PDB file of C-alpha atoms in Angstrom:
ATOM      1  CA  UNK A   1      -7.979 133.508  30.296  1.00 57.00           C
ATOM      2  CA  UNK A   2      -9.335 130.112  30.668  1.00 58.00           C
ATOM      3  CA  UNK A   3     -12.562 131.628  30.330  1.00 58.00           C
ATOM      4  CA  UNK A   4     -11.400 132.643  27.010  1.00 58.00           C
ATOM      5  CA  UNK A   5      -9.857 129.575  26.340  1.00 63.00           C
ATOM      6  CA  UNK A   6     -13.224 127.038  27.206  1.00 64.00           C
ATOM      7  CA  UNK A   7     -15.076 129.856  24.996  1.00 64.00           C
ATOM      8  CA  UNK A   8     -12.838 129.270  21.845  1.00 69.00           C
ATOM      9  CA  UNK A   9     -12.316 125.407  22.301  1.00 69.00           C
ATOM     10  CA  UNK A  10     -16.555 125.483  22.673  1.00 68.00           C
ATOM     11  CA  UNK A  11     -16.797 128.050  19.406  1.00 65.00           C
ATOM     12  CA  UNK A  12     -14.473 125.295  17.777  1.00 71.00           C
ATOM     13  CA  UNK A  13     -16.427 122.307  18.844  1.00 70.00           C
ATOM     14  CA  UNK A  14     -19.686 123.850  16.857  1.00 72.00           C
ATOM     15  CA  UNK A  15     -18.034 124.533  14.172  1.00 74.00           C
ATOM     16  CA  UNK A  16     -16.897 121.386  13.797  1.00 76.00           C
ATOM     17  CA  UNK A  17     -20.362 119.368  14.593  1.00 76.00           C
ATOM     18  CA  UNK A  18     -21.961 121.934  11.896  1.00 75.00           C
ATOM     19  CA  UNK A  19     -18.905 120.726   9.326  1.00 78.00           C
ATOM     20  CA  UNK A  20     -20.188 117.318  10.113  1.00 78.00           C
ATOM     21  CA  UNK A  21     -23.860 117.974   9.564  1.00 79.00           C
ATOM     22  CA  UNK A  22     -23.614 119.592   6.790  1.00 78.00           C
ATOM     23  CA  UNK A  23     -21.248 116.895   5.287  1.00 79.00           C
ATOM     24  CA  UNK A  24     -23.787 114.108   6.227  1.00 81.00           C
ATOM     25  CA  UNK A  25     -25.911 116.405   4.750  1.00 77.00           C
ATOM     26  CA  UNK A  26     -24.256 116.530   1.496  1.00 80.00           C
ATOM     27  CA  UNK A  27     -23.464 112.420   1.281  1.00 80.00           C
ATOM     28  CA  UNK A  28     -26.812 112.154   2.486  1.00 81.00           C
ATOM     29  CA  UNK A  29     -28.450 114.480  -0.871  1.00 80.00           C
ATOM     30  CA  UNK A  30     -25.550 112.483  -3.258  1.00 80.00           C
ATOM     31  CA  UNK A  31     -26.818 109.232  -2.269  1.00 80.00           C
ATOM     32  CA  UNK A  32     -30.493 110.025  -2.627  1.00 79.00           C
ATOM     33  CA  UNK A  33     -29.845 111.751  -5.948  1.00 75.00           C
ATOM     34  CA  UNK A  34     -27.687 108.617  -7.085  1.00 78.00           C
ATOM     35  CA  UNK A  35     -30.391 105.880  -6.077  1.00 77.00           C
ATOM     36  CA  UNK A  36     -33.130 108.104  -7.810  1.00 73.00           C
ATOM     37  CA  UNK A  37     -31.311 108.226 -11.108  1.00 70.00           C
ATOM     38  CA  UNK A  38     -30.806 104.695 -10.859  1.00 71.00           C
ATOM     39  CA  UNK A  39     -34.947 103.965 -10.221  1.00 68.00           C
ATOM     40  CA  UNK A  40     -35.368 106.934 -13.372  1.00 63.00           C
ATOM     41  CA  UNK A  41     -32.851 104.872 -15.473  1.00 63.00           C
ATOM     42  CA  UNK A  42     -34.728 101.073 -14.624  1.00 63.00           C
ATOM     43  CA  UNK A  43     -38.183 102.783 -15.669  1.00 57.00           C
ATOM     44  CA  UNK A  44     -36.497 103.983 -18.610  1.00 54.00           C
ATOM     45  CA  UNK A  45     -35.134 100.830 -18.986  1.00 53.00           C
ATOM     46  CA  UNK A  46     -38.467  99.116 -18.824  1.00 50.00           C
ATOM     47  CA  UNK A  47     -41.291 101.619 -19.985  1.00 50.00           C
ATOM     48  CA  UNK A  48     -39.212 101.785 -23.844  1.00 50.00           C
ATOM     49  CA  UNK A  49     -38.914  99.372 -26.360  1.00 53.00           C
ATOM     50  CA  UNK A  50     -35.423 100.191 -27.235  1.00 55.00           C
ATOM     51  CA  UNK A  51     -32.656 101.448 -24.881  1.00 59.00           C
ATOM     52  CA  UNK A  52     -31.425 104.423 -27.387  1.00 56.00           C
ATOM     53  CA  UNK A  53     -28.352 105.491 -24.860  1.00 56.00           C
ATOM     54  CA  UNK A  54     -26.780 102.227 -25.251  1.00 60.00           C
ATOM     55  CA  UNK A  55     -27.267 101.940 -28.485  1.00 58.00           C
ATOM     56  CA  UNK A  56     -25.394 105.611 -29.074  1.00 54.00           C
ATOM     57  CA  UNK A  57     -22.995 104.616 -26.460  1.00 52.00           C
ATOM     58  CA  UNK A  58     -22.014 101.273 -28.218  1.00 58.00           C
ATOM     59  CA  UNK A  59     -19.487 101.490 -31.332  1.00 51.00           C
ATOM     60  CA  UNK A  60     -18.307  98.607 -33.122  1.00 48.00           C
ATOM     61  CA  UNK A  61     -14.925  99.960 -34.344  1.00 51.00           C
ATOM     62  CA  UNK A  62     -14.451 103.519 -33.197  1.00 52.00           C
ATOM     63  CA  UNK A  63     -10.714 103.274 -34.363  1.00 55.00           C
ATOM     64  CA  UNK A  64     -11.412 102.667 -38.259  1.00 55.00           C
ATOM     65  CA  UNK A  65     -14.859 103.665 -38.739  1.00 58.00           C
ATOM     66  CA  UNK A  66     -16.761 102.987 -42.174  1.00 65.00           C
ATOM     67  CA  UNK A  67     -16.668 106.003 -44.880  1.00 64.00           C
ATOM     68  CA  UNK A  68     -20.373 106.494 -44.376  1.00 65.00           C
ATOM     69  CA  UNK A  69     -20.128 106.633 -40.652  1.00 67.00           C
ATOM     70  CA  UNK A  70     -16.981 109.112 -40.967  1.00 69.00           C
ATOM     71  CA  UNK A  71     -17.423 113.013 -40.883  1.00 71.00           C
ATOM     72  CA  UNK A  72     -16.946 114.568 -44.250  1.00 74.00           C
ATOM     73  CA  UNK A  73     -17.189 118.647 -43.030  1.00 79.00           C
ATOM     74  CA  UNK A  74     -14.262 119.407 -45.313  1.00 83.00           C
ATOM     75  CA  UNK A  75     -15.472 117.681 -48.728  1.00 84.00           C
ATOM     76  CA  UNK A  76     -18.763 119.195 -47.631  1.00 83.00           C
ATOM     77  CA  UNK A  77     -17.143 122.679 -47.407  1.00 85.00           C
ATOM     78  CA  UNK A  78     -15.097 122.508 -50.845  1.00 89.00           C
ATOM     79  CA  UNK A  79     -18.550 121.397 -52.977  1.00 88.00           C
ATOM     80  CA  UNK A  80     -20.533 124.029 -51.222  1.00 87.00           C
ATOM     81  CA  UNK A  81     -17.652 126.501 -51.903  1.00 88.00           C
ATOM     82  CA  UNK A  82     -17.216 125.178 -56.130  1.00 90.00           C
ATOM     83  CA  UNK A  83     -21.288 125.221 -55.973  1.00 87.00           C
ATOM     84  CA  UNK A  84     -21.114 128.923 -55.188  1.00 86.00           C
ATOM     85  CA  UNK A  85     -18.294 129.715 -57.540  1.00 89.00           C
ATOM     86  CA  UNK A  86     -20.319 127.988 -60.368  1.00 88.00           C
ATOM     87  CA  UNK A  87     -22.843 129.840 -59.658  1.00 86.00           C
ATOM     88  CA  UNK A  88     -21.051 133.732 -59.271  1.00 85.00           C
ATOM     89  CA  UNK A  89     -18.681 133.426 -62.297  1.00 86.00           C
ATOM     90  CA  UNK A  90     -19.655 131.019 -64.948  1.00 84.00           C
ATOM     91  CA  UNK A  91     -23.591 130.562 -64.690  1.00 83.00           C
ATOM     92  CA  UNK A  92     -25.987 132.611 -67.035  1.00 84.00           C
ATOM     93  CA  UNK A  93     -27.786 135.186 -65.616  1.00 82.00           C
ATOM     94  CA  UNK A  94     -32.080 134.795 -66.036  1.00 83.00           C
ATOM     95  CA  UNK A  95     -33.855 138.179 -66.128  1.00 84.00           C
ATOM     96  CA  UNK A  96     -36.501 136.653 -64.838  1.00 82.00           C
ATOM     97  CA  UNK A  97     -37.323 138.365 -60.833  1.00 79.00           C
ATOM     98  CA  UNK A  98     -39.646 135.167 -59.871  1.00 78.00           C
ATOM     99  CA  UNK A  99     -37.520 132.422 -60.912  1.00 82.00           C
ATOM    100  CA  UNK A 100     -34.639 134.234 -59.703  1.00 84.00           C
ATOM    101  CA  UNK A 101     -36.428 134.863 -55.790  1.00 81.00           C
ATOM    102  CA  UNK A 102     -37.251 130.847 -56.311  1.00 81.00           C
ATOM    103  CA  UNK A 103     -33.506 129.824 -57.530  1.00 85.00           C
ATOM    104  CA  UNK A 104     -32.242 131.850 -53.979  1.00 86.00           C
ATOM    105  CA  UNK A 105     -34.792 130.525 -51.835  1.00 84.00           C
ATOM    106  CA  UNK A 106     -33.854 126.337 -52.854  1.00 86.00           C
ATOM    107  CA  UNK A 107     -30.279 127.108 -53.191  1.00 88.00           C
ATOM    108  CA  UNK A 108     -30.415 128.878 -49.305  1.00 88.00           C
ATOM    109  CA  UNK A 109     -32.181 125.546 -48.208  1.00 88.00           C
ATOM    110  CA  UNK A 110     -29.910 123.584 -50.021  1.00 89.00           C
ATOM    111  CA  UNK A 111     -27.235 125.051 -47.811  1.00 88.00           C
ATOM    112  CA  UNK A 112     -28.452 124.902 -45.023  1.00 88.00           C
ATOM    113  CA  UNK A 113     -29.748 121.957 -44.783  1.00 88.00           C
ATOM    114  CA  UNK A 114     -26.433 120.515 -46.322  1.00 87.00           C
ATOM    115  CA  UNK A 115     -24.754 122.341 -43.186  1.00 86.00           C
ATOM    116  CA  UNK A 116     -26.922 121.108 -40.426  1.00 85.00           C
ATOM    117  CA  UNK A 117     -26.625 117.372 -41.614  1.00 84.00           C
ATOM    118  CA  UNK A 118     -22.552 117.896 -41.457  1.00 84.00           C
ATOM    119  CA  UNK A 119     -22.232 119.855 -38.540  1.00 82.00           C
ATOM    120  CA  UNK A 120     -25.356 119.175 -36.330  1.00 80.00           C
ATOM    121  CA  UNK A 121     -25.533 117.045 -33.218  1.00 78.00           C
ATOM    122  CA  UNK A 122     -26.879 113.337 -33.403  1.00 74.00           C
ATOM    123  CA  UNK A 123     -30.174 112.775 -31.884  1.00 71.00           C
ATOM    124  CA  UNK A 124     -31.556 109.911 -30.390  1.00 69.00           C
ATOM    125  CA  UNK A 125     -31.979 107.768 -33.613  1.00 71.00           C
ATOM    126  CA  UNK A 126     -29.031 106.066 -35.167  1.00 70.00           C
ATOM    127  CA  UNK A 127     -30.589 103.742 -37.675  1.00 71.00           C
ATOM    128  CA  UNK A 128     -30.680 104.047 -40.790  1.00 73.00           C
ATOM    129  CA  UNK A 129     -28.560 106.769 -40.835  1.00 76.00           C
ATOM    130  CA  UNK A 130     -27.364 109.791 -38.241  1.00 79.00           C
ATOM    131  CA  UNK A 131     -27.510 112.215 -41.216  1.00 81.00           C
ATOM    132  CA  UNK A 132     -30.847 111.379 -42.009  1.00 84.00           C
ATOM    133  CA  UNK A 133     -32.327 112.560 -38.676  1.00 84.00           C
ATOM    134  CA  UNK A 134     -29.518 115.510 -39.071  1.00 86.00           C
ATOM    135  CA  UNK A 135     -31.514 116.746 -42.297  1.00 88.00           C
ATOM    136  CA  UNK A 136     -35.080 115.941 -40.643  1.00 88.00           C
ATOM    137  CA  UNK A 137     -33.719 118.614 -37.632  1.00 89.00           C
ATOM    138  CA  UNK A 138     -32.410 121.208 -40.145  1.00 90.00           C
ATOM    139  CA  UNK A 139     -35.662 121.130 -42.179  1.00 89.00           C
ATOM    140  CA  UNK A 140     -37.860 121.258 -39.355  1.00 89.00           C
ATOM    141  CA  UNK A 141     -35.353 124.322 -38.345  1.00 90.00           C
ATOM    142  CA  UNK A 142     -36.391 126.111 -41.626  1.00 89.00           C
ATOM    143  CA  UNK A 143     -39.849 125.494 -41.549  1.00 89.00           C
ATOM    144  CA  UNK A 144     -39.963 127.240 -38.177  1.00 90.00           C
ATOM    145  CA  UNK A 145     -38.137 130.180 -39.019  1.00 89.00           C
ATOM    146  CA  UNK A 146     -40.026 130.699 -41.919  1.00 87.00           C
ATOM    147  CA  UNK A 147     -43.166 130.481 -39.895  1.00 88.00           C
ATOM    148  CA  UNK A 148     -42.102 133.024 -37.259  1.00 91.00           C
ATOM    149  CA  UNK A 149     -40.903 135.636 -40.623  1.00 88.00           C
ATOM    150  CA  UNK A 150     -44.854 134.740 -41.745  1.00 86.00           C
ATOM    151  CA  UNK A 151     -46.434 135.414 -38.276  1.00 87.00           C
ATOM    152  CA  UNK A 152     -45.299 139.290 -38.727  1.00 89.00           C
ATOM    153  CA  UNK A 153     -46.571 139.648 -41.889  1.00 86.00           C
ATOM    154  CA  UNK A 154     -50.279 140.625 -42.630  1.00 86.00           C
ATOM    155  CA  UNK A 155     -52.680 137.375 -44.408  1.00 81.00           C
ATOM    156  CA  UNK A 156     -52.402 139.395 -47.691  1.00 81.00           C
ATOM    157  CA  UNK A 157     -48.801 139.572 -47.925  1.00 84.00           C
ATOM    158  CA  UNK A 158     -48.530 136.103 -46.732  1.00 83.00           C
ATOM    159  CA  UNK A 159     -50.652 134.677 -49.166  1.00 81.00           C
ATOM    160  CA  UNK A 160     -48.307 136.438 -51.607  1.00 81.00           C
ATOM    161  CA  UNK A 161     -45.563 134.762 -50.382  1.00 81.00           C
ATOM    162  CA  UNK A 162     -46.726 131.417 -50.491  1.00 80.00           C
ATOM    163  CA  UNK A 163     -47.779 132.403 -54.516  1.00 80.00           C
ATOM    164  CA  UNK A 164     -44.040 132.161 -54.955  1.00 76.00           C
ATOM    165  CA  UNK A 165     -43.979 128.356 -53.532  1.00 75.00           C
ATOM    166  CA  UNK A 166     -47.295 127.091 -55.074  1.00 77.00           C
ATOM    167  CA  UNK A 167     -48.968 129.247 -58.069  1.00 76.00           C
ATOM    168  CA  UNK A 168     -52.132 127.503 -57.374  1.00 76.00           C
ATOM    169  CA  UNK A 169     -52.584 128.425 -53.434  1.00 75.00           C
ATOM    170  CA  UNK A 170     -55.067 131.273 -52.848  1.00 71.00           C
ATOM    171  CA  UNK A 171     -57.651 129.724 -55.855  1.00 75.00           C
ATOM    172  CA  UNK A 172     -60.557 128.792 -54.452  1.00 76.00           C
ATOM    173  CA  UNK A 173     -61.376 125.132 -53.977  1.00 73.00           C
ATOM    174  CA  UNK A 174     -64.938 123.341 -54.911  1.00 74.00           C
ATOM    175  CA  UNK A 175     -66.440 122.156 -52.011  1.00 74.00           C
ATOM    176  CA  UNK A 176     -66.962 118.527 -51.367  1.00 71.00           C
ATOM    177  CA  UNK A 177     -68.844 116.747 -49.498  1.00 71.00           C
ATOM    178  CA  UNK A 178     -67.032 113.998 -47.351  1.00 68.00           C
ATOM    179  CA  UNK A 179     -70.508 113.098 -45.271  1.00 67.00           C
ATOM    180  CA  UNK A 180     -72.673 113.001 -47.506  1.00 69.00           C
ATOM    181  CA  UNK A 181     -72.720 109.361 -48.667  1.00 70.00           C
ATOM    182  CA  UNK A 182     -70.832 106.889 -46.100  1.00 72.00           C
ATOM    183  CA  UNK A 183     -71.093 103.404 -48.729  1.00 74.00           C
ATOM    184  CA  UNK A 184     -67.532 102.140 -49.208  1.00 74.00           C
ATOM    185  CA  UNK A 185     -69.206  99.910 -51.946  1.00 76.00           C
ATOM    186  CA  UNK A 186     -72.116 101.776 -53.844  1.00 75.00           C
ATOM    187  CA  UNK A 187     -74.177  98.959 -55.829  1.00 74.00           C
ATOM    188  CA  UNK A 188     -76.631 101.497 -56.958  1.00 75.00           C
ATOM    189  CA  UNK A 189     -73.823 103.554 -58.774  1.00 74.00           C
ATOM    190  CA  UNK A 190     -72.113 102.341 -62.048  1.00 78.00           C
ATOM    191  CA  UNK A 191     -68.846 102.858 -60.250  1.00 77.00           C
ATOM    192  CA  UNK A 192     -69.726 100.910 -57.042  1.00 76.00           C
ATOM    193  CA  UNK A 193     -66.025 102.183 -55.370  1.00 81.00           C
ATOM    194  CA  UNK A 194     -67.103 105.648 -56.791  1.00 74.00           C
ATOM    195  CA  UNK A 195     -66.652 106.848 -53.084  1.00 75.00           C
ATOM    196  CA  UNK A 196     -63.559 105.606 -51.982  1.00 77.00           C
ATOM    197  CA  UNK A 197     -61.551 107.329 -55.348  1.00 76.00           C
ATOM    198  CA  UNK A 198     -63.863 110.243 -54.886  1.00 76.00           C
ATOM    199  CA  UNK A 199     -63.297 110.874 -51.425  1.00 76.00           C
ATOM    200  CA  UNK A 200     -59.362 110.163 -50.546  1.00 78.00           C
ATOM    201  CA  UNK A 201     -57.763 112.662 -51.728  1.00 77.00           C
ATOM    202  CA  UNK A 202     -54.596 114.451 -50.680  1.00 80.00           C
ATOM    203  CA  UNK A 203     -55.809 115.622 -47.545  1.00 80.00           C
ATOM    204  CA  UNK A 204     -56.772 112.143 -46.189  1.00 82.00           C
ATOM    205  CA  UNK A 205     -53.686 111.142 -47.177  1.00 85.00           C
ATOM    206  CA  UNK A 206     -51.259 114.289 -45.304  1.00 87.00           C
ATOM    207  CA  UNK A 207     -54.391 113.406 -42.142  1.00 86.00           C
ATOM    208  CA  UNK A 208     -52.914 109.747 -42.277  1.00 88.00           C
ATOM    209  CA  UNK A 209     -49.265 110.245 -42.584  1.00 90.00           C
ATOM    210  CA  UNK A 210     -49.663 113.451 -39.835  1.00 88.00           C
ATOM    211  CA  UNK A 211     -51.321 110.846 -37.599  1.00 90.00           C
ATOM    212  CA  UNK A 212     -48.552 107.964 -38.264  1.00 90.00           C
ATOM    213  CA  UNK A 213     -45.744 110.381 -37.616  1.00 87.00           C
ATOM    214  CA  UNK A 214     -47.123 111.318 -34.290  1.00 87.00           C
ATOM    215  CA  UNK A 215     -47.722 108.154 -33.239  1.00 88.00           C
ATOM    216  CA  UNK A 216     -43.914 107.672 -33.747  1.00 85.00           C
ATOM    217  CA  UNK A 217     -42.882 110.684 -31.765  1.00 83.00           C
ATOM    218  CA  UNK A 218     -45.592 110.399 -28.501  1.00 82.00           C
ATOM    219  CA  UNK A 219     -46.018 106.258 -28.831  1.00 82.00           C
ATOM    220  CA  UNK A 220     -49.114 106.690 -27.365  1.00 83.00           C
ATOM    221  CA  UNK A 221     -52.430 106.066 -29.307  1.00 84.00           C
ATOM    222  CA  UNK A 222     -55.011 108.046 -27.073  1.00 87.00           C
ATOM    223  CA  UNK A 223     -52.641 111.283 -26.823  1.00 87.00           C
ATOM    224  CA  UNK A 224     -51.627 111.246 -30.382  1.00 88.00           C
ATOM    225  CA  UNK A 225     -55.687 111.017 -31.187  1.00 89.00           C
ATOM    226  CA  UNK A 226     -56.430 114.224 -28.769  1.00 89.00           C
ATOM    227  CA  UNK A 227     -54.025 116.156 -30.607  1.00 89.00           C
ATOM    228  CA  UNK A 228     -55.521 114.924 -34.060  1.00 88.00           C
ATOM    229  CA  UNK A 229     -58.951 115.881 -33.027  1.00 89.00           C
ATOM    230  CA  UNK A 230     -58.226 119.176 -31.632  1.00 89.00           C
ATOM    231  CA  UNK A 231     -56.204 120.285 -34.603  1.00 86.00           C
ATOM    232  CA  UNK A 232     -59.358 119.886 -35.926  1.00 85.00           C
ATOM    233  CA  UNK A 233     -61.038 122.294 -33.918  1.00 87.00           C
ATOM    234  CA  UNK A 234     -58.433 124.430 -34.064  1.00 84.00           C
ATOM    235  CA  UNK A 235     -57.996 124.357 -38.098  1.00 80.00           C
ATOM    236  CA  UNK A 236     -61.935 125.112 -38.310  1.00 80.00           C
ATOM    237  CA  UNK A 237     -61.747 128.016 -35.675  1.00 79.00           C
ATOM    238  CA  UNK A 238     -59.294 129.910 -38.454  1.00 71.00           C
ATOM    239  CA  UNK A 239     -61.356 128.937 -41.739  1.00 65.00           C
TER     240      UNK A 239
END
C-alpha cells in the first residue's frame, strides 16, 4: 500500500513539474511573440513615411460624424433600385443588339462598382476620401474578372470582344520608329521639336503614368524599374 501510495504521490509530482514546464513554456512563447511585434511595429514605425494604423485608428468625432464621412447603403440601395425601375418600365427599348450588349455591360459596372464603394472595407488610405480607394478596389475587381472570362476564350473570340469596347482595336497600326532619330531639338528640320510631338504619344504617356503608379504602391525606385523593364520583355515575347 505505501508502495502504491509513494507511486501515485511520484506520478502526481510529474505531472505537476510537466504543468509547470509547459506553462513557462507558454509565458515564455507569449512574451517572445509580444516583444517581436513590438520590434515589427518600431520598424514599421520607422521604415514608412506615414503611420497609416494610427491614422485609421484616430477619429475626430466618431459620435456626430460629417455627411460625407457617414454610410449612405440605404440611399444607395433606393437610387440603384428607381435606376432599375426606370430602366424595366418606362425606358424605350433600342433594337439595336450592339448598343444594347454595351448599355448592359456600363450599367453592370455601374452597379457594381456603386456597391463595392458602399459596402466594401476601407483600405489603408483615408485621404482624400475612403470611397475613392473603395471604387479603385471594385474596378480593379472587374478588370480581373474580366481578364480570367478572357483567358478561356480563344485570341479570335477575344479580339471580338474587345471590338465591342473599342471599334478601332484589331486595325493594324503604322509602324514608327522611336530610335531612329534621338534630337530633342532638330535644327536641321523646319519643325526643330518635330520629335518630341512626333514621338510621345499615348503609349509614352500610359508607360509614364504605369511607372508613377507603381512607384506609389512598391516606394521603391530600383524594384518598380525591374518590373518596368521586364514587362517589356514580357510584352515583346507575346507580339
Amino acid at each position: 500500500m505505501e508502495v502504491v501510495d509513494g507511486a501515485m504521490q511520484a506520478v502526481d509530482g510529474a505531472l505537476d513539474n510537466a504543468k509547470n514546464a509547459m506553462d513557462n513554456a507558454i509565458h515564455r512563447i507569449k512574451k517572445e511573440v509580444k516583444l517581436q511585434k513590438q520590434k515589427s511595429d518600431s520598424m514599421c514605425r520607422l521604415k514608412t513615411a506615414h503611420n497609416w494604423q494610427e491614422e485609421k485608428e484616430r477619429v475626430e468625432d466618431p459620435d456626430a460624424p460629417s455627411y460625407f464621412w457617414r454610410a449612405h447603403t440605404v440611399t444607395v440601395l433606393l437610387v440603384m433600385i428607381c435606376l432599375l425601375v426606370y430602366t424595366a418600365l418606362f425606358e424605350t427599348p433600342v433594337e439595336d443588339s450592339t448598343y444594347n450588349g454595351k448599355k448592359g455591360f456600363v450599367a453592370a459596372l455601374f452597379f457594381w462598382v456603386t456597391l463595392g464603394m458602399t459596402i466594401m472595407p476601407d483600405g489603408p488610405f483615408l485621404r482624400p476620401h475612403p470611397a475613392l480607394w473603395r471604387f479603385t478596389f471594385a474596378l480593379g475587381i472587374f478588370y480581373e474578372l474580366l481578364l480570367i472570362y478572357i483567358l478561356f476564350q480563344t485570341p479570335g473570340d477575344a479580339r471580338k470582344l474587345l471590338k465591342y469596347i473599342d471599334a478601332d482595336l484589331g486595325e493594324p497600326i503604322p509602324e514608327k520608329n522611336y530610335a531612329g532619330n534621338c534630337k530633342l531639338y532638330d535644327g536641321d528640320n523646319e519643325d526643330p521639336w518635330h520629335n518630341i510631338k512626333d514621338k510621345v504619344d499615348i503609349f509614352i504617356v500610359a508607360h509614364l503614368a504605369g511607372y508613377w503608379c507603381k512607384t506609389l504602391i512598391f516606394r521603391d525606385w530600383w524594384l518598380s524599374t525591374v518590373i518596368s523593364i521586364m514587362f517589356e520583355f514580357l510584352e515583346y515575347t507575346l507580339e
